[in-house]
Coordinates of C-alpha atoms and ligand atoms in Angstrom, one line a residue:
X51 CA 1.0 -47.7 -68.5
X52 CA 0.2 -45.2 -70.9
X53 CA 3.5 -43.6 -72.6
X54 CA 4.2 -40.1 -71.4
X55 CA 5.0 -37.7 -74.1
X56 CA 6.2 -34.1 -74.2
X57 CA 2.5 -33.1 -74.7
X58 CA 1.5 -34.9 -71.4
X59 CA 4.1 -32.9 -69.6
X60 CA 3.0 -29.7 -71.0
X61 CA -0.6 -30.5 -70.2
X62 CA 0.2 -31.1 -66.5
X63 CA 1.2 -27.5 -66.3
X64 CA -1.8 -26.3 -68.1
X65 CA -4.0 -28.2 -65.6
X66 CA -1.9 -27.0 -62.6
X67 CA -0.7 -30.5 -61.9
X68 CA 2.8 -30.7 -60.3
X69 CA 5.5 -32.6 -62.2
X70 CA 7.7 -35.0 -60.2
X71 CA 11.0 -35.7 -61.9
X72 CA 14.0 -37.8 -61.0
X73 CA 17.2 -38.7 -62.4
X74 CA 18.0 -42.3 -63.6
X75 CA 21.3 -43.6 -64.9
X76 CA 20.7 -47.3 -65.2
X77 CA 18.2 -50.1 -66.0
X78 CA 17.1 -51.1 -62.5
X79 CA 16.6 -47.5 -61.2
X80 CA 14.6 -46.6 -64.5
X81 CA 12.4 -49.7 -63.8
X82 CA 11.9 -48.7 -60.2
X83 CA 11.1 -45.1 -60.9
X84 CA 8.7 -46.0 -63.5
X85 CA 6.9 -48.6 -61.5
X86 CA 6.6 -45.6 -58.8
X87 CA 4.8 -43.6 -61.7
X88 CA 7.5 -40.8 -62.0
X89 CA 6.5 -39.3 -65.5
X90 CA 9.9 -37.5 -66.2
X91 CA 13.2 -39.2 -66.0
X92 CA 16.5 -37.5 -66.8
X93 CA 19.8 -39.1 -67.3
X94 CA 21.6 -36.2 -65.8
X95 CA 25.3 -35.5 -66.1
X96 CA 25.1 -35.6 -62.4
X97 CA 25.9 -39.2 -63.4
X98 CA 29.6 -37.8 -63.2
X99 CA 29.3 -37.4 -59.4
X100 CA 26.9 -39.9 -58.1
X101 CA 27.9 -42.9 -60.4
X102 CA 31.2 -42.2 -61.9
X103 CA 33.2 -40.6 -59.0
X104 CA 34.2 -37.5 -60.7
X105 CA 34.5 -34.2 -58.7
X106 CA 31.9 -32.4 -60.9
X107 CA 29.9 -32.7 -64.2
X108 CA 32.6 -31.1 -66.4
X109 CA 34.3 -34.6 -66.6
X110 CA 31.3 -36.4 -68.2
X111 CA 31.6 -37.4 -71.8
X112 CA 29.2 -37.9 -74.7
X113 CA 30.2 -41.8 -74.8
X114 CA 29.5 -42.0 -71.0
X115 CA 26.1 -40.1 -71.4
X116 CA 25.3 -42.6 -74.3
X117 CA 26.2 -45.6 -72.5
X118 CA 23.8 -44.6 -69.5
X119 CA 21.0 -43.4 -71.8
X120 CA 21.0 -46.9 -73.4
X121 CA 20.7 -48.6 -70.1
X122 CA 17.8 -46.3 -69.1
X123 CA 16.1 -46.8 -72.5
X124 CA 16.3 -50.6 -72.2
X125 CA 13.8 -50.3 -69.3
X126 CA 11.3 -49.0 -72.0
X127 CA 9.8 -46.7 -69.3
X128 CA 6.4 -45.1 -69.7
X129 CA 8.1 -42.0 -68.5
X130 CA 9.4 -39.5 -70.8
X131 CA 13.2 -40.0 -70.9
X132 CA 15.6 -37.1 -71.3
X133 CA 19.3 -36.7 -71.3
X134 CA 21.8 -34.0 -70.6
X135 CA 24.1 -32.6 -73.3
X136 CA 27.4 -32.8 -71.4
X137 CA 30.2 -30.2 -70.8
X138 CA 31.4 -28.8 -74.2
X139 CA 29.1 -30.8 -76.3
X140 CA 27.3 -27.5 -77.6
X141 CA 30.1 -25.4 -78.6
X142 CA 28.5 -24.6 -81.9
X143 CA 24.9 -25.0 -83.2
X144 CA 26.3 -27.9 -85.4
X145 CA 27.9 -29.7 -82.6
X146 CA 24.7 -29.3 -80.5
X147 CA 22.8 -31.0 -83.2
X148 CA 25.1 -33.7 -83.7
X149 CA 25.4 -34.6 -80.2
X150 CA 21.7 -34.2 -79.4
X151 CA 21.2 -36.8 -82.3
X152 CA 23.6 -39.0 -80.7
X153 CA 21.6 -39.0 -77.5
X154 CA 18.3 -39.6 -79.3
X155 CA 19.9 -42.5 -81.1
X156 CA 20.9 -43.9 -77.7
X157 CA 17.2 -43.6 -76.7
X158 CA 16.7 -40.3 -75.2
X159 CA 13.3 -38.6 -76.1
X160 CA 14.6 -35.0 -75.5
X161 CA 17.9 -33.4 -74.5
X162 CA 18.4 -30.9 -71.8
X163 CA 21.0 -28.0 -72.4
X164 CA 22.4 -25.5 -69.9
X165 CA 22.3 -21.8 -70.6
X166 CA 20.1 -19.0 -71.7
X167 CA 20.3 -16.2 -74.1
X168 CA 23.9 -17.1 -75.1
X169 CA 22.8 -20.7 -76.1
X170 CA 19.8 -19.6 -78.2
X171 CA 21.5 -20.5 -81.6
X172 CA 22.1 -24.0 -80.2
X173 CA 18.7 -24.4 -78.8
X174 CA 17.0 -23.3 -82.1
X175 CA 19.3 -25.6 -84.1
X176 CA 18.4 -28.6 -81.8
X177 CA 14.7 -27.8 -82.2
X178 CA 14.8 -27.2 -85.9
X179 CA 16.5 -30.7 -86.2
X180 CA 13.5 -32.2 -84.6
X181 CA 14.8 -33.0 -81.2
X182 CA 12.8 -31.7 -78.3
X183 CA 14.9 -29.5 -75.9
X184 CA 14.7 -28.6 -72.3
X185 CA 16.5 -25.6 -71.0
X186 CA 18.4 -25.3 -67.8
X187 CA 18.7 -22.1 -66.1
X188 CA 20.0 -20.7 -62.7
X189 CA 23.0 -22.4 -61.2
X190 CA 24.6 -24.2 -64.1
X191 CA 26.6 -27.2 -62.8
X192 CA 28.8 -27.2 -65.8
X193 CA 30.0 -23.7 -65.0
X194 CA 31.0 -24.6 -61.3
X195 CA 34.7 -24.3 -62.0
X196 CA 34.3 -20.7 -63.5
X197 CA 31.9 -19.7 -60.6
X198 CA 34.0 -21.3 -57.7
X199 CA 31.0 -23.3 -56.3
X200 CA 27.2 -23.8 -56.3
X201 CA 25.7 -20.4 -55.6
X202 CA 22.0 -19.4 -55.3
X203 CA 20.9 -17.3 -58.4
X204 CA 18.3 -14.6 -59.0
X205 CA 18.8 -12.8 -55.8
X206 CA 18.9 -9.3 -57.2
X207 CA 16.3 -7.6 -59.2
X208 CA 18.7 -7.6 -62.3
X209 CA 19.4 -11.4 -61.9
X210 CA 15.7 -12.2 -61.6
X211 CA 14.9 -10.0 -64.8
X212 CA 17.7 -11.8 -66.6
X213 CA 16.3 -15.3 -65.7
X214 CA 12.8 -14.3 -66.8
X215 CA 14.3 -12.9 -70.2
X216 CA 16.4 -16.1 -70.6
X217 CA 13.2 -18.3 -70.0
X218 CA 11.1 -16.4 -72.3
X219 CA 13.8 -16.5 -75.0
X220 CA 14.1 -20.2 -74.7
X221 CA 10.4 -20.8 -74.8
X222 CA 10.1 -18.5 -77.9
X223 CA 12.8 -20.8 -79.4
X224 CA 10.7 -23.8 -78.8
X225 CA 12.0 -25.4 -75.5
X226 CA 9.3 -27.5 -74.0
X227 CA 10.4 -27.1 -70.5
X228 CA 13.0 -25.5 -68.2
X229 CA 14.9 -26.8 -65.2
X230 CA 15.6 -24.2 -62.8
X231 CA 18.3 -24.9 -60.4
X232 CA 19.3 -23.1 -57.0
X233 CA 17.2 -20.0 -57.8
X234 CA 15.8 -17.8 -55.0
X235 CA 12.1 -19.0 -54.6
X236 CA 10.5 -15.6 -55.4
X237 CA 12.5 -15.4 -58.5
X238 CA 11.6 -18.9 -59.4
X239 CA 7.9 -18.2 -59.0
X240 CA 8.3 -15.1 -61.4
X241 CA 10.0 -17.4 -64.0
X242 CA 7.3 -20.2 -63.7
X243 CA 4.6 -17.4 -64.1
X244 CA 6.3 -15.8 -67.0
X245 CA 6.3 -18.9 -69.4
X246 CA 3.7 -21.3 -70.6
X247 CA 5.9 -24.2 -70.5
X248 CA 6.6 -26.2 -67.3
X249 CA 9.3 -24.9 -65.1
X250 CA 10.9 -27.8 -63.1
X251 CA 12.8 -26.6 -60.1
X252 CA 15.6 -28.2 -58.0
X253 CA 16.5 -26.1 -54.8
X254 CA 14.2 -23.3 -56.2
X255 CA 11.2 -23.4 -53.8
X256 CA 7.8 -24.7 -54.0
X257 CA 6.3 -22.5 -56.6
X258 CA 7.8 -24.2 -59.7
X259 CA 5.6 -26.3 -61.9
X260 CA 7.5 -29.5 -61.0
X261 CA 10.6 -30.7 -58.8
X262 CA 13.4 -32.7 -59.8
X263 CA 16.0 -34.4 -57.7
X264 CA 19.2 -36.4 -58.1
X265 CA 17.8 -39.8 -57.2
X266 CA 20.8 -41.0 -55.2
X267 CA 20.5 -37.7 -53.1
X268 CA 16.6 -38.5 -52.4
X269 CA 17.5 -42.0 -51.5
X270 CA 20.5 -41.2 -49.2
X271 CA 22.9 -43.1 -51.6
X272 CA 25.1 -40.3 -52.7
X273 CA 28.5 -41.1 -51.1
X274 CA 30.2 -37.7 -50.8
X275 CA 27.9 -34.8 -50.5
X276 CA 24.0 -34.2 -50.4
X277 CA 22.8 -30.7 -51.3
X278 CA 21.0 -28.7 -48.7
X279 CA 17.7 -28.7 -50.5
X280 CA 17.3 -32.4 -50.1
X281 CA 15.4 -33.7 -47.0
X282 CA 17.7 -36.1 -45.5
X283 CA 15.2 -38.5 -44.0
X284 CA 16.0 -41.7 -45.8
X285 CA 19.5 -43.4 -45.9
X286 CA 19.5 -46.3 -48.4
X287 CA 23.3 -46.5 -48.0
X288 CA 23.0 -47.0 -44.2
X289 CA 20.4 -49.8 -44.7
X290 CA 22.4 -51.4 -47.4
X291 CA 25.5 -51.3 -45.3
X292 CA 23.5 -53.2 -42.5
X293 CA 22.3 -55.8 -45.0
X294 CA 25.8 -56.4 -46.3
X295 CA 27.5 -56.6 -43.0
X296 CA 24.6 -59.1 -41.8
X297 CA 25.3 -61.3 -44.9
X298 CA 29.1 -61.0 -44.3
X299 CA 28.6 -62.3 -40.8
X300 CA 26.5 -65.2 -41.9
X301 CA 29.2 -66.2 -44.4
X302 CA 31.9 -65.9 -41.7
X303 CA 29.9 -68.0 -39.4
X304 CA 29.6 -71.0 -41.8
X305 CA 31.2 -74.0 -40.2
X306 CA 32.0 -76.8 -42.6
X307 CA 31.9 -80.5 -41.3
Ligands
KIV664 O1 22.5 -33.4 -64.1 C1 21.4 -33.4 -63.5 O2 21.0 -34.5 -62.7 C2 20.6 -32.4 -63.6 C3 19.5 -32.2 -62.5 C4 20.0 -32.0 -61.2 C5 18.4 -31.3 -62.9 O3 20.7 -31.6 -64.4

C-alpha cells in the first residue's frame, strides 16, 4: 500500500474526499485498521479510558504514550500515524518541543495538541522544530475536570467566532489539520469552510472534512461509557464474551479417561 503522508491528507480535503480516521493503541489494532485502508491513525490519549482504565485523559503520561506509539509504529502502517501530547506535556514551548520529539522518536509522524490561541506559541515551536502538528479545538478532554463534563461547544455566536479564529490562527501557525470535538454542527461547518486544512470532526456533524472515532467505541468494546455520537450497532465485546463462554464450557466438559 502507498504510504499516506501529511500531503495525502491535505490533498484529500482539496479533492473533497472525506477522511476516515480512527484511534489505535497497539500493534494488532494498527494492523487491522491499516488493512481496512484507514488513512489516518491516532494514538489518542483516550488510551487512558479505553485501555488503561483511568477515569479521564488527565492521568495519561508521556511514557504511557510512548509505549503505545511504539506498539502502533511496529505495525509499519501505510496510514499516517499521529500521537496526542498528553495532559501538562505542553506547559511551555520548550516542553512542547521536547515532548513532541519524544513521540516522534517513538514512531509518531505528527503530534496533536489541545487548545487554540492560548497554545499558539507551543504550536509554532513544535512546527519550527520540524514536527507536523494537528490542532484540537472544541471540547478539550484534557480540560474535563475544569469544565465539569463533556459539553457541546460553539453553540453561541461568540463561541462560533472564537472557534473560527482559533482554527485560522492554528492554520496560520502551520498546523496541517484540526480535530474538532463535540462542536455544534453549524459551527463545525463554518470552521471547516474557514480553513484550507482538513477539519476532522468527532461528534461535530457531517460537514467536517473527515470523521474520527475512538475505535473501541466504534466496535462496542469500550467497557464503561460510549458517547452519544457513536452509532451503537456493533457489539464486539458481547460477541467476544459469547466466544469466551463457549470455550470455557468446552474446557469444563472435557472428561479425561
Ligand atoms: O484522544 C483521542 O482519542 C482523541 C480523539 C477522540 C480525537 O483525541
